[in-house]
């Protein structure tokens, strides 16, 4: 009887020990949690031809397929002059530096102090500095060096201050457009980031002050030069992107080309009729304002101090014709894949996101994000036919910008239709936008996404219900108890049987 009782107790302790071991293992494995490694931040200074903008981005320290899931946290525009104009006016320089430091201070407030030293900061200068470098490389180097010295003095991880190429600017803009439109990643019902099934990319078109860029995915055509193509890998996928940047064809520099054409056509008169300015509008400019740019040819009798009086005639048809003259279309005559100025461009495909100057022009005309070419043309001609008094009364736009929108709209037409070869049908594939949700469409986001490919990912931290020492101790105790119970059970059963 005693042996049977001992055997029963041994069996009970054996089963109990096994049950406890299973329970401890299940709890340790299935109740473990992963804590995010937290956020990481990056700062990009977009030093454009018109202004400098500081963008602060953030992304999870653990990344998706080696590319950060980046979102915009801060957009701070620097007052004063663009960096290409630094060193020309001390009071404006002081204003610019003060405003820049204010933007940096805002970023410092957002980023936790513990992350300051590992937050990368970059400065990318675009077409304005590309033009200055072509004119005066010493001046451009000195400006970049002064900015680099300042950025290095900050508590952040300074990475680079450089002039990016037009091709890079176009590529980064394309990456931004597709990222914001959800063509790289989307959240599923479990809040996980996945590559969208069957997602197609969208082309991008950027119109800045000194250059314009176009970029879209397309196979490299047989026999075509690979010069305009870039292969980029994002979120585990490869993309083949055609991109081209036209220096001197940004909205402001192209305007100087148009003004130069008008002045030269009406020489030697110092009063110049401008069909792109509204009736009853006039302004005075110096010859240096027009011919002082490397984008315009200097006439032989050039006097930079000469004052020119420009008078608006409000003639939309003639304005469009004059703007058309700044494009070399003859060099592409008879060629299927050619935009203008003899530049190779594959056939357009898919939808396009037009931002920056494209958006501002459409918005000034009170157009929505999508509209037909006929609607655009009728709106442009109606706008250009209004006199200055009517425009001021009906449009809440600063006068220096309002006077130029007839030119801008006709420039957009010529660039897209005559230059890039959009038709009435393919025009419907263009979306004019400034933002997607809370993020600006700008090359800087694409730059940050690309750069985050090179920033090491950090694994999520594993949190277990029990410390490893406690878990090991419990395993040892109950494993020992199970072994002893099994041995005692065997001995008890042997005694009962014999």
mmCIF file of N, CA and C in Angstrom, residues 292-422:
data_model
loop_
_atom_site.group_PDB
_atom_site.id
_atom_site.type_symbol
_atom_site.label_atom_id
_atom_site.label_comp_id
_atom_site.label_asym_id
_atom_site.label_seq_id
_atom_site.Cartn_x
_atom_site.Cartn_y
_atom_site.Cartn_z
ATOM 1 N N UNK A 292 22.564 90.232 -66.731
ATOM 2 C CA UNK A 292 23.614 89.896 -65.768
ATOM 3 C C UNK A 292 23.652 88.426 -65.420
ATOM 4 N N UNK A 293 22.715 87.656 -65.927
ATOM 5 C CA UNK A 293 22.652 86.219 -65.656
ATOM 6 C C UNK A 293 23.452 85.445 -66.692
ATOM 7 N N UNK A 294 24.095 84.349 -66.288
ATOM 8 C CA UNK A 294 24.795 83.512 -67.277
ATOM 9 C C UNK A 294 23.836 82.810 -68.235
ATOM 10 N N UNK A 295 22.541 82.900 -67.959
ATOM 11 C CA UNK A 295 21.544 82.258 -68.826
ATOM 12 C C UNK A 295 21.158 83.121 -70.018
ATOM 13 N N UNK A 296 21.572 84.380 -70.032
ATOM 14 C CA UNK A 296 21.258 85.263 -71.162
ATOM 15 C C UNK A 296 22.552 85.739 -71.809
ATOM 16 N N UNK A 297 22.515 85.892 -73.123
ATOM 17 C CA UNK A 297 23.689 86.368 -73.846
ATOM 18 C C UNK A 297 23.816 87.880 -73.690
ATOM 19 N N UNK A 298 25.014 88.333 -73.394
ATOM 20 C CA UNK A 298 25.259 89.761 -73.206
ATOM 21 C C UNK A 298 25.421 90.455 -74.556
ATOM 22 N N UNK A 299 24.629 91.486 -74.837
ATOM 23 C CA UNK A 299 24.776 92.205 -76.113
ATOM 24 C C UNK A 299 26.096 92.970 -76.163
ATOM 25 N N UNK A 300 26.535 93.295 -77.367
ATOM 26 C CA UNK A 300 27.828 93.959 -77.532
ATOM 27 C C UNK A 300 27.863 95.325 -76.861
ATOM 28 N N UNK A 301 26.762 96.058 -76.922
ATOM 29 C CA UNK A 301 26.730 97.399 -76.333
ATOM 30 C C UNK A 301 26.131 97.370 -74.924
ATOM 31 N N UNK A 302 26.383 96.299 -74.208
ATOM 32 C CA UNK A 302 25.779 96.089 -72.888
ATOM 33 C C UNK A 302 26.259 97.123 -71.878
ATOM 34 N N UNK A 303 25.300 97.796 -71.254
ATOM 35 C CA UNK A 303 25.568 98.727 -70.161
ATOM 36 C C UNK A 303 24.730 98.266 -68.973
ATOM 37 N N UNK A 304 25.357 97.666 -67.968
ATOM 38 C CA UNK A 304 24.583 97.096 -66.853
ATOM 39 C C UNK A 304 23.712 98.111 -66.125
ATOM 40 N N UNK A 305 24.071 99.382 -66.178
ATOM 41 C CA UNK A 305 23.301 100.413 -65.466
ATOM 42 C C UNK A 305 22.176 101.006 -66.305
ATOM 43 N N UNK A 306 22.090 100.611 -67.554
ATOM 44 C CA UNK A 306 21.032 101.147 -68.414
ATOM 45 C C UNK A 306 19.658 100.774 -67.861
ATOM 46 N N UNK A 307 18.758 101.757 -67.810
ATOM 47 C CA UNK A 307 17.403 101.541 -67.305
ATOM 48 C C UNK A 307 16.449 101.271 -68.468
ATOM 49 N N UNK A 308 15.682 100.211 -68.329
ATOM 50 C CA UNK A 308 14.732 99.808 -69.363
ATOM 51 C C UNK A 308 13.320 99.893 -68.801
ATOM 52 N N UNK A 309 12.435 100.504 -69.550
ATOM 53 C CA UNK A 309 11.039 100.678 -69.126
ATOM 54 C C UNK A 309 10.178 99.661 -69.869
ATOM 55 N N UNK A 310 9.619 98.711 -69.140
ATOM 56 C CA UNK A 310 8.808 97.665 -69.745
ATOM 57 C C UNK A 310 7.331 97.981 -69.546
ATOM 58 N N UNK A 311 6.590 97.960 -70.637
ATOM 59 C CA UNK A 311 5.171 98.325 -70.628
ATOM 60 C C UNK A 311 4.342 97.127 -71.082
ATOM 61 N N UNK A 312 3.330 96.764 -70.303
ATOM 62 C CA UNK A 312 2.501 95.623 -70.635
ATOM 63 C C UNK A 312 1.496 95.913 -71.732
ATOM 64 N N UNK A 313 1.324 94.936 -72.649
ATOM 65 C CA UNK A 313 0.314 95.063 -73.706
ATOM 66 C C UNK A 313 -0.765 93.990 -73.594
ATOM 67 N N UNK A 314 -0.584 93.023 -72.690
ATOM 68 C CA UNK A 314 -1.615 92.021 -72.445
ATOM 69 C C UNK A 314 -2.062 91.259 -73.673
ATOM 70 N N UNK A 315 -1.118 90.678 -74.398
ATOM 71 C CA UNK A 315 -1.433 89.951 -75.633
ATOM 72 C C UNK A 315 -1.035 88.479 -75.444
ATOM 73 N N UNK A 316 -1.970 87.609 -75.027
ATOM 74 C CA UNK A 316 -1.615 86.224 -74.696
ATOM 75 C C UNK A 316 -1.044 85.434 -75.868
ATOM 76 N N UNK A 317 -1.566 85.636 -77.075
ATOM 77 C CA UNK A 317 -1.065 84.889 -78.233
ATOM 78 C C UNK A 317 0.381 85.270 -78.539
ATOM 79 N N UNK A 318 0.676 86.570 -78.507
ATOM 80 C CA UNK A 318 2.044 87.014 -78.787
ATOM 81 C C UNK A 318 2.978 86.612 -77.646
ATOM 82 N N UNK A 319 2.466 86.647 -76.419
ATOM 83 C CA UNK A 319 3.273 86.210 -75.275
ATOM 84 C C UNK A 319 3.688 84.756 -75.463
ATOM 85 N N UNK A 320 2.733 83.902 -75.829
ATOM 86 C CA UNK A 320 3.042 82.485 -76.031
ATOM 87 C C UNK A 320 4.074 82.301 -77.132
ATOM 88 N N UNK A 321 3.953 83.086 -78.185
ATOM 89 C CA UNK A 321 4.886 82.976 -79.309
ATOM 90 C C UNK A 321 6.291 83.409 -78.907
ATOM 91 N N UNK A 322 6.393 84.480 -78.121
ATOM 92 C CA UNK A 322 7.710 84.961 -77.679
ATOM 93 C C UNK A 322 8.361 83.941 -76.753
ATOM 94 N N UNK A 323 7.586 83.394 -75.826
ATOM 95 C CA UNK A 323 8.129 82.398 -74.901
ATOM 96 C C UNK A 323 8.636 81.184 -75.677
ATOM 97 N N UNK A 324 7.941 80.828 -76.726
ATOM 98 C CA UNK A 324 8.327 79.662 -77.530
ATOM 99 C C UNK A 324 9.718 79.828 -78.130
ATOM 100 N N UNK A 325 10.139 81.058 -78.381
ATOM 101 C CA UNK A 325 11.426 81.291 -79.049
ATOM 102 C C UNK A 325 12.626 80.913 -78.193
ATOM 103 N N UNK A 326 12.454 80.784 -76.887
ATOM 104 C CA UNK A 326 13.607 80.450 -76.036
ATOM 105 C C UNK A 326 13.896 78.951 -76.043
ATOM 106 N N UNK A 327 13.035 78.167 -76.696
ATOM 107 C CA UNK A 327 13.250 76.725 -76.826
ATOM 108 C C UNK A 327 13.807 76.425 -78.218
ATOM 109 N N UNK A 328 14.885 75.664 -78.255
ATOM 110 C CA UNK A 328 15.428 75.226 -79.540
ATOM 111 C C UNK A 328 14.694 73.948 -79.944
ATOM 112 N N UNK A 329 13.656 74.104 -80.736
ATOM 113 C CA UNK A 329 12.854 72.968 -81.176
ATOM 114 C C UNK A 329 13.353 72.397 -82.496
ATOM 115 N N UNK A 330 14.097 73.196 -83.251
ATOM 116 C CA UNK A 330 14.585 72.745 -84.555
ATOM 117 C C UNK A 330 15.567 71.584 -84.417
ATOM 118 N N UNK A 331 16.342 71.580 -83.336
ATOM 119 C CA UNK A 331 17.338 70.522 -83.156
ATOM 120 C C UNK A 331 16.697 69.157 -82.943
ATOM 121 N N UNK A 332 15.399 69.151 -82.624
ATOM 122 C CA UNK A 332 14.687 67.886 -82.426
ATOM 123 C C UNK A 332 13.756 67.562 -83.590
ATOM 124 N N UNK A 333 13.757 68.399 -84.604
ATOM 125 C CA UNK A 333 12.843 68.214 -85.729
ATOM 126 C C UNK A 333 13.083 66.867 -86.405
ATOM 127 N N UNK A 334 12.015 66.086 -86.541
ATOM 128 C CA UNK A 334 12.109 64.792 -87.212
ATOM 129 C C UNK A 334 12.587 63.663 -86.321
ATOM 130 N N UNK A 335 12.903 63.949 -85.056
ATOM 131 C CA UNK A 335 13.355 62.912 -84.134
ATOM 132 C C UNK A 335 12.203 62.517 -83.209
ATOM 133 N N UNK A 336 11.981 61.219 -83.088
ATOM 134 C CA UNK A 336 10.840 60.737 -82.297
ATOM 135 C C UNK A 336 11.060 60.950 -80.802
ATOM 136 N N UNK A 337 12.252 60.679 -80.335
ATOM 137 C CA UNK A 337 12.525 60.746 -78.899
ATOM 138 C C UNK A 337 13.463 61.908 -78.584
ATOM 139 N N UNK A 338 12.912 63.103 -78.606
ATOM 140 C CA UNK A 338 13.711 64.307 -78.378
ATOM 141 C C UNK A 338 12.792 65.379 -77.819
ATOM 142 N N UNK A 339 13.224 66.043 -76.753
ATOM 143 C CA UNK A 339 12.382 67.076 -76.142
ATOM 144 C C UNK A 339 12.673 68.434 -76.780
ATOM 145 N N UNK A 340 13.724 69.112 -76.355
ATOM 146 C CA UNK A 340 14.155 70.365 -76.974
ATOM 147 C C UNK A 340 15.636 70.548 -76.697
ATOM 148 N N UNK A 341 16.240 71.482 -77.394
ATOM 149 C CA UNK A 341 17.691 71.712 -77.287
ATOM 150 C C UNK A 341 18.492 70.454 -77.635
ATOM 151 N N UNK A 342 17.889 69.570 -78.449
ATOM 152 C CA UNK A 342 18.592 68.363 -78.883
ATOM 153 C C UNK A 342 18.730 67.299 -77.817
ATOM 154 N N UNK A 343 17.945 67.365 -76.747
ATOM 155 C CA UNK A 343 18.067 66.430 -75.621
ATOM 156 C C UNK A 343 17.209 65.190 -75.858
ATOM 157 N N UNK A 344 17.818 64.012 -75.722
ATOM 158 C CA UNK A 344 17.089 62.755 -75.863
ATOM 159 C C UNK A 344 16.076 62.606 -74.734
ATOM 160 N N UNK A 345 14.869 62.171 -75.090
ATOM 161 C CA UNK A 345 13.832 61.868 -74.099
ATOM 162 C C UNK A 345 12.986 60.719 -74.619
ATOM 163 N N UNK A 346 12.894 59.627 -73.879
ATOM 164 C CA UNK A 346 12.026 58.529 -74.320
ATOM 165 C C UNK A 346 10.563 58.957 -74.304
ATOM 166 N N UNK A 347 9.721 58.157 -74.932
ATOM 167 C CA UNK A 347 8.298 58.481 -74.995
ATOM 168 C C UNK A 347 7.707 58.562 -73.594
ATOM 169 N N UNK A 348 6.846 59.554 -73.370
ATOM 170 C CA UNK A 348 6.203 59.714 -72.068
ATOM 171 C C UNK A 348 5.317 58.512 -71.778
ATOM 172 N N UNK A 349 5.275 58.116 -70.512
ATOM 173 C CA UNK A 349 4.406 57.002 -70.135
ATOM 174 C C UNK A 349 3.878 57.215 -68.728
ATOM 175 N N UNK A 350 2.625 56.859 -68.522
ATOM 176 C CA UNK A 350 2.030 56.919 -67.196
ATOM 177 C C UNK A 350 1.613 58.317 -66.775
ATOM 178 N N UNK A 351 1.317 58.435 -65.481
ATOM 179 C CA UNK A 351 0.897 59.705 -64.899
ATOM 180 C C UNK A 351 2.111 60.487 -64.398
ATOM 181 N N UNK A 352 1.918 61.796 -64.226
ATOM 182 C CA UNK A 352 3.000 62.675 -63.772
ATOM 183 C C UNK A 352 2.496 63.577 -62.656
ATOM 184 N N UNK A 353 3.374 63.812 -61.691
ATOM 185 C CA UNK A 353 3.105 64.761 -60.616
ATOM 186 C C UNK A 353 3.931 66.010 -60.892
ATOM 187 N N UNK A 354 3.252 67.136 -61.113
ATOM 188 C CA UNK A 354 3.929 68.409 -61.401
ATOM 189 C C UNK A 354 3.854 69.281 -60.158
ATOM 190 N N UNK A 355 5.005 69.691 -59.652
ATOM 191 C CA UNK A 355 5.021 70.422 -58.386
ATOM 192 C C UNK A 355 5.889 71.668 -58.480
ATOM 193 N N UNK A 356 6.055 72.335 -57.341
ATOM 194 C CA UNK A 356 6.823 73.588 -57.262
ATOM 195 C C UNK A 356 6.206 74.625 -58.203
ATOM 196 N N UNK A 357 6.974 75.176 -59.151
ATOM 197 C CA UNK A 357 6.472 76.242 -60.010
ATOM 198 C C UNK A 357 5.276 75.849 -60.846
ATOM 199 N N UNK A 358 5.185 74.574 -61.208
ATOM 200 C CA UNK A 358 4.004 74.104 -61.949
ATOM 201 C C UNK A 358 2.748 74.293 -61.102
ATOM 202 N N UNK A 359 2.839 73.859 -59.836
ATOM 203 C CA UNK A 359 1.680 73.982 -58.944
ATOM 204 C C UNK A 359 1.327 75.446 -58.708
ATOM 205 N N UNK A 360 2.342 76.274 -58.416
ATOM 206 C CA UNK A 360 2.064 77.678 -58.094
ATOM 207 C C UNK A 360 1.399 78.397 -59.268
ATOM 208 N N UNK A 361 1.786 78.038 -60.480
ATOM 209 C CA UNK A 361 1.168 78.658 -61.653
ATOM 210 C C UNK A 361 -0.291 78.239 -61.781
ATOM 211 N N UNK A 362 -0.561 76.941 -61.660
ATOM 212 C CA UNK A 362 -1.945 76.459 -61.750
ATOM 213 C C UNK A 362 -2.795 77.028 -60.621
ATOM 214 N N UNK A 363 -2.220 77.106 -59.436
ATOM 215 C CA UNK A 363 -2.955 77.631 -58.284
ATOM 216 C C UNK A 363 -3.275 79.113 -58.461
ATOM 217 N N UNK A 364 -2.336 79.875 -59.028
ATOM 218 C CA UNK A 364 -2.575 81.306 -59.260
ATOM 219 C C UNK A 364 -3.726 81.518 -60.233
ATOM 220 N N UNK A 365 -3.884 80.592 -61.176
ATOM 221 C CA UNK A 365 -4.974 80.686 -62.150
ATOM 222 C C UNK A 365 -6.281 80.117 -61.598
ATOM 223 N N UNK A 366 -6.253 79.697 -60.332
ATOM 224 C CA UNK A 366 -7.433 79.140 -59.648
ATOM 225 C C UNK A 366 -7.915 77.848 -60.296
ATOM 226 N N UNK A 367 -6.948 77.037 -60.726
ATOM 227 C CA UNK A 367 -7.253 75.733 -61.300
ATOM 228 C C UNK A 367 -7.059 74.649 -60.250
ATOM 229 N N UNK A 368 -7.752 73.534 -60.396
ATOM 230 C CA UNK A 368 -7.627 72.418 -59.471
ATOM 231 C C UNK A 368 -6.379 71.607 -59.798
ATOM 232 N N UNK A 369 -6.235 70.466 -59.143
ATOM 233 C CA UNK A 369 -5.035 69.658 -59.358
ATOM 234 C C UNK A 369 -5.023 68.977 -60.721
ATOM 235 N N UNK A 370 -6.196 68.757 -61.299
ATOM 236 C CA UNK A 370 -6.279 68.132 -62.625
ATOM 237 C C UNK A 370 -7.245 68.921 -63.501
ATOM 238 N N UNK A 371 -6.862 69.149 -64.738
ATOM 239 C CA UNK A 371 -7.703 69.902 -65.671
ATOM 240 C C UNK A 371 -7.237 69.599 -67.087
ATOM 241 N N UNK A 372 -8.108 69.823 -68.041
ATOM 242 C CA UNK A 372 -7.770 69.527 -69.435
ATOM 243 C C UNK A 372 -6.881 70.623 -70.015
ATOM 244 N N UNK A 373 -6.238 70.304 -71.114
ATOM 245 C CA UNK A 373 -5.407 71.293 -71.795
ATOM 246 C C UNK A 373 -6.269 72.427 -72.332
ATOM 247 N N UNK A 374 -7.452 72.113 -72.829
ATOM 248 C CA UNK A 374 -8.362 73.160 -73.316
ATOM 249 C C UNK A 374 -8.749 74.107 -72.188
ATOM 250 N N UNK A 375 -9.024 73.550 -71.020
ATOM 251 C CA UNK A 375 -9.384 74.375 -69.867
ATOM 252 C C UNK A 375 -8.219 75.274 -69.465
ATOM 253 N N UNK A 376 -7.015 74.713 -69.493
ATOM 254 C CA UNK A 376 -5.825 75.496 -69.160
ATOM 255 C C UNK A 376 -5.657 76.651 -70.142
ATOM 256 N N UNK A 377 -5.767 76.355 -71.423
ATOM 257 C CA UNK A 377 -5.581 77.392 -72.445
ATOM 258 C C UNK A 377 -6.606 78.513 -72.323
ATOM 259 N N UNK A 378 -7.857 78.159 -72.136
ATOM 260 C CA UNK A 378 -8.894 79.191 -72.031
ATOM 261 C C UNK A 378 -8.696 80.037 -70.784
ATOM 262 N N UNK A 379 -8.262 79.398 -69.684
ATOM 263 C CA UNK A 379 -8.009 80.140 -68.444
ATOM 264 C C UNK A 379 -6.825 81.081 -68.609
ATOM 265 N N UNK A 380 -5.769 80.597 -69.267
ATOM 266 C CA UNK A 380 -4.575 81.420 -69.488
ATOM 267 C C UNK A 380 -4.909 82.634 -70.347
ATOM 268 N N UNK A 381 -5.620 82.428 -71.422
ATOM 269 C CA UNK A 381 -5.938 83.541 -72.320
ATOM 270 C C UNK A 381 -6.856 84.551 -71.634
ATOM 271 N N UNK A 382 -7.775 84.061 -70.801
ATOM 272 C CA UNK A 382 -8.652 84.985 -70.069
ATOM 273 C C UNK A 382 -7.850 85.784 -69.052
ATOM 274 N N UNK A 383 -6.927 85.122 -68.359
ATOM 275 C CA UNK A 383 -6.087 85.792 -67.358
ATOM 276 C C UNK A 383 -5.211 86.848 -68.026
ATOM 277 N N UNK A 384 -4.555 86.484 -69.116
ATOM 278 C CA UNK A 384 -3.628 87.400 -69.781
ATOM 279 C C UNK A 384 -4.336 88.590 -70.429
ATOM 280 N N UNK A 385 -5.621 88.455 -70.661
ATOM 281 C CA UNK A 385 -6.375 89.541 -71.299
ATOM 282 C C UNK A 385 -6.897 90.563 -70.297
ATOM 283 N N UNK A 386 -6.792 90.265 -69.003
ATOM 284 C CA UNK A 386 -7.264 91.200 -67.976
ATOM 285 C C UNK A 386 -6.247 92.322 -67.781
ATOM 286 N N UNK A 387 -6.738 93.522 -67.510
ATOM 287 C CA UNK A 387 -5.807 94.620 -67.238
ATOM 288 C C UNK A 387 -5.325 94.547 -65.792
ATOM 289 N N UNK A 388 -4.350 95.371 -65.479
ATOM 290 C CA UNK A 388 -3.690 95.308 -64.184
ATOM 291 C C UNK A 388 -4.658 95.616 -63.043
ATOM 292 N N UNK A 389 -5.523 96.583 -63.225
ATOM 293 C CA UNK A 389 -6.484 96.960 -62.182
ATOM 294 C C UNK A 389 -7.411 95.796 -61.853
ATOM 295 N N UNK A 390 -7.874 95.103 -62.880
ATOM 296 C CA UNK A 390 -8.769 93.957 -62.677
ATOM 297 C C UNK A 390 -8.047 92.819 -61.965
ATOM 298 N N UNK A 391 -6.807 92.577 -62.340
ATOM 299 C CA UNK A 391 -6.042 91.507 -61.699
ATOM 300 C C UNK A 391 -5.848 91.778 -60.210
ATOM 301 N N UNK A 392 -5.465 92.998 -59.877
ATOM 302 C CA UNK A 392 -5.252 93.348 -58.470
ATOM 303 C C UNK A 392 -6.533 93.175 -57.665
ATOM 304 N N UNK A 393 -7.658 93.512 -58.272
ATOM 305 C CA UNK A 393 -8.940 93.448 -57.569
ATOM 306 C C UNK A 393 -9.425 92.016 -57.367
ATOM 307 N N UNK A 394 -8.984 91.090 -58.216
ATOM 308 C CA UNK A 394 -9.548 89.740 -58.192
ATOM 309 C C UNK A 394 -8.588 88.640 -57.738
ATOM 310 N N UNK A 395 -7.316 88.979 -57.556
ATOM 311 C CA UNK A 395 -6.349 87.951 -57.170
ATOM 312 C C UNK A 395 -5.554 88.424 -55.955
ATOM 313 N N UNK A 396 -5.571 87.625 -54.895
ATOM 314 C CA UNK A 396 -4.832 87.967 -53.675
ATOM 315 C C UNK A 396 -3.416 87.403 -53.768
ATOM 316 N N UNK A 397 -2.653 87.987 -54.660
ATOM 317 C CA UNK A 397 -1.278 87.561 -54.905
ATOM 318 C C UNK A 397 -0.392 88.799 -54.876
ATOM 319 N N UNK A 398 0.784 88.663 -54.281
ATOM 320 C CA UNK A 398 1.708 89.797 -54.229
ATOM 321 C C UNK A 398 1.976 90.304 -55.640
ATOM 322 N N UNK A 399 2.037 91.636 -55.774
ATOM 323 C CA UNK A 399 2.080 92.258 -57.101
ATOM 324 C C UNK A 399 3.268 91.797 -57.943
ATOM 325 N N UNK A 400 4.424 91.599 -57.319
ATOM 326 C CA UNK A 400 5.596 91.224 -58.121
ATOM 327 C C UNK A 400 5.438 89.828 -58.724
ATOM 328 N N UNK A 401 4.623 88.994 -58.074
ATOM 329 C CA UNK A 401 4.350 87.670 -58.633
ATOM 330 C C UNK A 401 3.168 87.717 -59.599
ATOM 331 N N UNK A 402 2.157 88.491 -59.248
ATOM 332 C CA UNK A 402 0.945 88.569 -60.063
ATOM 333 C C UNK A 402 1.254 89.039 -61.481
ATOM 334 N N UNK A 403 2.148 90.008 -61.600
ATOM 335 C CA UNK A 403 2.463 90.563 -62.927
ATOM 336 C C UNK A 403 3.135 89.543 -63.838
ATOM 337 N N UNK A 404 3.711 88.479 -63.252
ATOM 338 C CA UNK A 404 4.482 87.521 -64.054
ATOM 339 C C UNK A 404 3.715 86.247 -64.382
ATOM 340 N N UNK A 405 2.492 86.096 -63.890
ATOM 341 C CA UNK A 405 1.805 84.817 -64.080
ATOM 342 C C UNK A 405 1.300 84.598 -65.505
ATOM 343 N N UNK A 406 1.102 85.642 -66.283
ATOM 344 C CA UNK A 406 0.773 85.428 -67.694
ATOM 345 C C UNK A 406 1.975 84.794 -68.389
ATOM 346 N N UNK A 407 3.157 85.344 -68.121
ATOM 347 C CA UNK A 407 4.374 84.729 -68.657
ATOM 348 C C UNK A 407 4.500 83.289 -68.158
ATOM 349 N N UNK A 408 4.353 83.081 -66.824
ATOM 350 C CA UNK A 408 4.560 81.753 -66.233
ATOM 351 C C UNK A 408 3.648 80.710 -66.856
ATOM 352 N N UNK A 409 2.382 81.071 -67.032
ATOM 353 C CA UNK A 409 1.426 80.104 -67.572
ATOM 354 C C UNK A 409 1.752 79.754 -69.025
ATOM 355 N N UNK A 410 2.182 80.736 -69.803
ATOM 356 C CA UNK A 410 2.578 80.450 -71.183
ATOM 357 C C UNK A 410 3.899 79.694 -71.240
ATOM 358 N N UNK A 411 4.745 79.911 -70.252
ATOM 359 C CA UNK A 411 5.981 79.140 -70.175
ATOM 360 C C UNK A 411 5.668 77.676 -69.865
ATOM 361 N N UNK A 412 4.758 77.452 -68.902
ATOM 362 C CA UNK A 412 4.360 76.084 -68.561
ATOM 363 C C UNK A 412 3.792 75.377 -69.792
ATOM 364 N N UNK A 413 2.966 76.087 -70.558
ATOM 365 C CA UNK A 413 2.407 75.492 -71.786
ATOM 366 C C UNK A 413 3.525 75.080 -72.746
ATOM 367 N N UNK A 414 4.423 75.998 -73.040
ATOM 368 C CA UNK A 414 5.484 75.704 -74.006
ATOM 369 C C UNK A 414 6.403 74.590 -73.525
ATOM 370 N N UNK A 415 6.722 74.590 -72.239
ATOM 371 C CA UNK A 415 7.607 73.561 -71.700
ATOM 372 C C UNK A 415 6.960 72.179 -71.793
ATOM 373 N N UNK A 416 5.694 72.094 -71.381
ATOM 374 C CA UNK A 416 5.030 70.793 -71.345
ATOM 375 C C UNK A 416 4.606 70.304 -72.727
ATOM 376 N N UNK A 417 4.059 71.191 -73.540
ATOM 377 C CA UNK A 417 3.520 70.775 -74.840
ATOM 378 C C UNK A 417 4.600 70.771 -75.923
ATOM 379 N N UNK A 418 5.276 71.898 -76.104
ATOM 380 C CA UNK A 418 6.298 71.985 -77.148
ATOM 381 C C UNK A 418 7.578 71.264 -76.735
ATOM 382 N N UNK A 419 7.925 71.361 -75.445
ATOM 383 C CA UNK A 419 9.167 70.762 -74.975
ATOM 384 C C UNK A 419 9.048 69.280 -74.672
ATOM 385 N N UNK A 420 8.253 68.940 -73.654
ATOM 386 C CA UNK A 420 8.153 67.547 -73.229
ATOM 387 C C UNK A 420 7.216 66.709 -74.095
ATOM 388 N N UNK A 421 6.461 67.359 -74.976
ATOM 389 C CA UNK A 421 5.592 66.678 -75.948
ATOM 390 C C UNK A 421 4.337 66.059 -75.320
ATOM 391 N N UNK A 422 3.752 66.737 -74.325
ATOM 392 C CA UNK A 422 2.441 66.315 -73.840
ATOM 393 C C UNK A 422 1.391 66.720 -74.868
#
